[in-house]
Amino acid sequence: MESVIKLKLTLDEESQQILEGQFRICNWLYNRLLEKANILRDQYRKAPSEDIAKVLYTKRGLRNLIPRMKKEYPFLCAVHSSPLKNTGLRLSETIQAYQKSRKGIRKGNATGWPKFRSNKVKPFSLLYDEPKKGFKIKGNQLSLSLGTNKEGKRLAITGSLEKSLEDFSDHE
């Protein structure tokens, strides 16, 4: 069973702005992927195709568009690959939930087709889902690895957690 620990992270003003930029970039990516998904959905409705279905209706189809998008939009490289990858996966999960809802497979409330996200309503979260990849915790210090700058240098920010994770080891 997974356990969730929520801790307050304190960042300096510059790091906060950098992190907010990361949220905005992931939000932008989500909206561009959704734009592409909407186009593919219309194309699929007109002429069903296995190639379109592989992108639109599979778990990794939209995520697999991201490396090409990074070449077209180099600013995407400023975000670590994990949050970028997870942006595509999260959109695909929503589309799959919509499909299951339409077919009556999914229990509970009906799920609608995904909508575009606004930066102003709710910031996009950064999901680092692979252990020890993209972040480090030492004591009460959290370092987040970001993407790279134009020169290819890895970017990172560091902040202070309200408690050390070791404080929670007694409760396991």
Short mmCIF file of C-alpha atoms in Angstrom, two decimals:
data_model
loop_
_atom_site.label_atom_id
_atom_site.label_comp_id
_atom_site.label_asym_id
_atom_site.label_seq_id
_atom_site.Cartn_x
_atom_site.Cartn_y
_atom_site.Cartn_z
CA MET A 1 0.00 0.00 0.00
CA GLU A 2 1.31 3.44 -0.92
CA SER A 3 1.55 6.11 1.69
CA VAL A 4 1.42 9.80 0.95
CA ILE A 5 3.30 12.39 2.93
CA LYS A 6 2.56 16.04 2.27
CA LEU A 7 5.26 18.47 3.30
CA LYS A 8 5.56 22.20 2.85
CA LEU A 9 8.46 23.22 0.62
CA THR A 10 10.09 26.60 1.16
CA LEU A 11 11.82 28.16 -1.87
CA ASP A 12 13.49 31.49 -2.45
CA GLU A 13 11.74 33.92 -4.81
CA GLU A 14 13.85 33.01 -7.86
CA SER A 15 13.26 29.26 -7.37
CA GLN A 16 9.52 29.88 -6.95
CA GLN A 17 9.44 31.72 -10.27
CA ILE A 18 11.43 28.96 -11.96
CA LEU A 19 9.05 26.32 -10.58
CA GLU A 20 6.01 28.32 -11.73
CA GLY A 21 7.60 28.46 -15.18
CA GLN A 22 7.86 24.66 -15.11
CA PHE A 23 4.13 24.43 -14.26
CA ARG A 24 3.27 26.77 -17.15
CA ILE A 25 5.37 24.80 -19.63
CA CYS A 26 3.69 21.50 -18.63
CA ASN A 27 0.30 23.19 -18.88
CA TRP A 28 1.22 24.50 -22.34
CA LEU A 29 2.32 20.98 -23.36
CA TYR A 30 -0.94 19.47 -22.06
CA ASN A 31 -2.96 21.97 -24.11
CA ARG A 32 -0.88 21.35 -27.29
CA LEU A 33 -1.27 17.58 -26.86
CA LEU A 34 -5.00 18.03 -26.33
CA GLU A 35 -5.16 20.19 -29.46
CA LYS A 36 -3.46 17.37 -31.37
CA ALA A 37 -5.81 14.81 -29.76
CA ASN A 38 -8.84 16.84 -30.85
CA ILE A 39 -7.56 16.92 -34.43
CA LEU A 40 -6.86 13.17 -34.37
CA ARG A 41 -10.28 12.48 -32.88
CA ASP A 42 -11.97 14.38 -35.73
CA GLN A 43 -9.83 12.55 -38.30
CA TYR A 44 -10.61 9.20 -36.69
CA ARG A 45 -14.34 9.90 -36.74
CA LYS A 46 -14.15 10.65 -40.48
CA ALA A 47 -11.86 7.77 -41.39
CA PRO A 48 -10.94 5.27 -38.63
CA SER A 49 -7.29 4.32 -38.85
CA GLU A 50 -5.06 2.09 -36.76
CA ASP A 51 -2.26 4.69 -36.87
CA ILE A 52 -4.51 7.38 -35.39
CA ALA A 53 -5.88 4.97 -32.79
CA LYS A 54 -2.33 4.07 -31.68
CA VAL A 55 -1.60 7.71 -30.91
CA LEU A 56 -4.96 8.76 -29.54
CA TYR A 57 -6.28 5.74 -27.66
CA THR A 58 -3.22 3.99 -26.24
CA LYS A 59 -1.47 4.65 -22.95
CA ARG A 60 1.75 6.00 -24.49
CA GLY A 61 0.62 7.34 -27.85
CA LEU A 62 0.46 11.02 -26.91
CA ARG A 63 3.54 10.74 -24.69
CA ASN A 64 5.49 9.46 -27.69
CA LEU A 65 4.85 12.75 -29.51
CA ILE A 66 6.86 14.71 -26.95
CA PRO A 67 10.43 14.00 -28.20
CA ARG A 68 9.48 15.41 -31.62
CA MET A 69 7.80 18.39 -29.96
CA LYS A 70 11.00 19.09 -27.98
CA LYS A 71 12.79 19.57 -31.30
CA GLU A 72 10.07 21.89 -32.58
CA TYR A 73 9.71 23.77 -29.26
CA PRO A 74 13.17 23.81 -27.61
CA PHE A 75 11.84 25.53 -24.46
CA LEU A 76 10.32 22.16 -23.50
CA CYS A 77 13.89 21.00 -22.78
CA ALA A 78 13.89 23.31 -19.73
CA VAL A 79 11.62 20.77 -17.96
CA HIS A 80 12.86 17.38 -16.71
CA SER A 81 11.74 14.48 -18.89
CA SER A 82 9.65 12.84 -16.12
CA PRO A 83 7.11 15.68 -15.72
CA LEU A 84 6.93 16.05 -19.52
CA LYS A 85 6.33 12.34 -20.01
CA ASN A 86 3.72 12.30 -17.26
CA THR A 87 1.89 15.24 -18.83
CA GLY A 88 1.24 13.08 -21.91
CA LEU A 89 0.38 10.03 -19.82
CA ARG A 90 -2.10 11.98 -17.70
CA LEU A 91 -3.91 13.24 -20.80
CA SER A 92 -4.00 9.71 -22.23
CA GLU A 93 -5.44 8.38 -18.95
CA THR A 94 -8.23 10.95 -19.15
CA ILE A 95 -9.01 10.00 -22.75
CA GLN A 96 -9.05 6.31 -21.82
CA ALA A 97 -11.38 7.03 -18.88
CA TYR A 98 -13.65 8.91 -21.30
CA GLN A 99 -13.66 5.94 -23.69
CA LYS A 100 -14.45 3.49 -20.88
CA SER A 101 -17.19 5.78 -19.60
CA ARG A 102 -18.79 5.94 -23.06
CA LYS A 103 -18.70 2.16 -23.38
CA GLY A 104 -20.12 1.63 -19.89
CA ILE A 105 -16.94 -0.10 -18.70
CA ARG A 106 -16.03 2.54 -16.13
CA LYS A 107 -18.07 2.63 -12.95
CA GLY A 108 -19.12 5.88 -11.29
CA ASN A 109 -19.80 9.26 -12.82
CA ALA A 110 -19.50 9.74 -16.54
CA THR A 111 -16.17 11.13 -17.67
CA GLY A 112 -16.15 13.83 -20.32
CA TRP A 113 -13.59 14.47 -23.04
CA PRO A 114 -10.64 16.43 -21.60
CA LYS A 115 -10.77 20.21 -21.65
CA PHE A 116 -8.05 22.79 -22.09
CA ARG A 117 -6.36 23.89 -18.88
CA SER A 118 -5.84 27.43 -17.67
CA ASN A 119 -2.71 28.44 -15.78
CA LYS A 120 -4.81 30.78 -13.67
CA VAL A 121 -7.31 28.22 -12.34
CA LYS A 122 -5.03 25.48 -11.02
CA PRO A 123 -1.29 25.11 -11.55
CA PHE A 124 -0.14 21.99 -13.34
CA SER A 125 1.75 19.67 -10.99
CA LEU A 126 5.13 18.18 -11.79
CA LEU A 127 5.13 14.42 -11.39
CA TYR A 128 8.50 12.73 -10.83
CA ASP A 129 7.38 9.10 -10.65
CA GLU A 130 10.63 7.17 -10.92
CA PRO A 131 12.58 6.50 -7.71
CA LYS A 132 15.79 8.55 -7.46
CA LYS A 133 15.29 10.12 -10.89
CA GLY A 134 14.91 13.88 -11.07
CA PHE A 135 15.03 14.66 -7.37
CA LYS A 136 17.21 14.18 -4.30
CA ILE A 137 16.31 14.47 -0.63
CA LYS A 138 19.06 14.97 1.91
CA GLY A 139 17.89 15.77 5.41
CA ASN A 140 15.26 18.43 4.92
CA GLN A 141 16.67 19.65 1.58
CA LEU A 142 14.86 18.76 -1.65
CA SER A 143 16.69 19.28 -4.93
CA LEU A 144 14.63 19.08 -8.10
CA SER A 145 16.39 18.44 -11.35
CA LEU A 146 14.83 20.43 -14.14
CA GLY A 147 15.61 20.28 -17.83
CA THR A 148 18.52 21.89 -19.60
CA ASN A 149 19.21 25.43 -20.75
CA LYS A 150 20.21 26.49 -24.29
CA GLU A 151 23.82 25.53 -23.57
CA GLY A 152 22.77 22.03 -22.48
CA LYS A 153 23.51 22.69 -18.78
CA ARG A 154 21.25 20.81 -16.34
CA LEU A 155 19.07 23.17 -14.31
CA ALA A 156 18.03 22.52 -10.70
CA ILE A 157 16.43 24.20 -7.72
CA THR A 158 16.74 23.40 -4.03
CA GLY A 159 14.31 24.12 -1.24
CA SER A 160 13.76 23.26 2.40
CA LEU A 161 11.13 20.79 3.55
CA GLU A 162 9.31 21.53 6.80
CA LYS A 163 10.50 18.15 8.14
CA SER A 164 13.12 15.62 7.23
CA LEU A 165 11.76 12.37 5.82
CA GLU A 166 13.71 10.59 8.55
CA ASP A 167 11.18 12.10 10.99
CA PHE A 168 8.59 9.78 9.45
CA SER A 169 10.66 6.57 9.58
CA ASP A 170 9.62 5.99 13.23
CA HIS A 171 5.99 5.65 12.13
CA GLU A 172 6.45 2.77 9.70
#
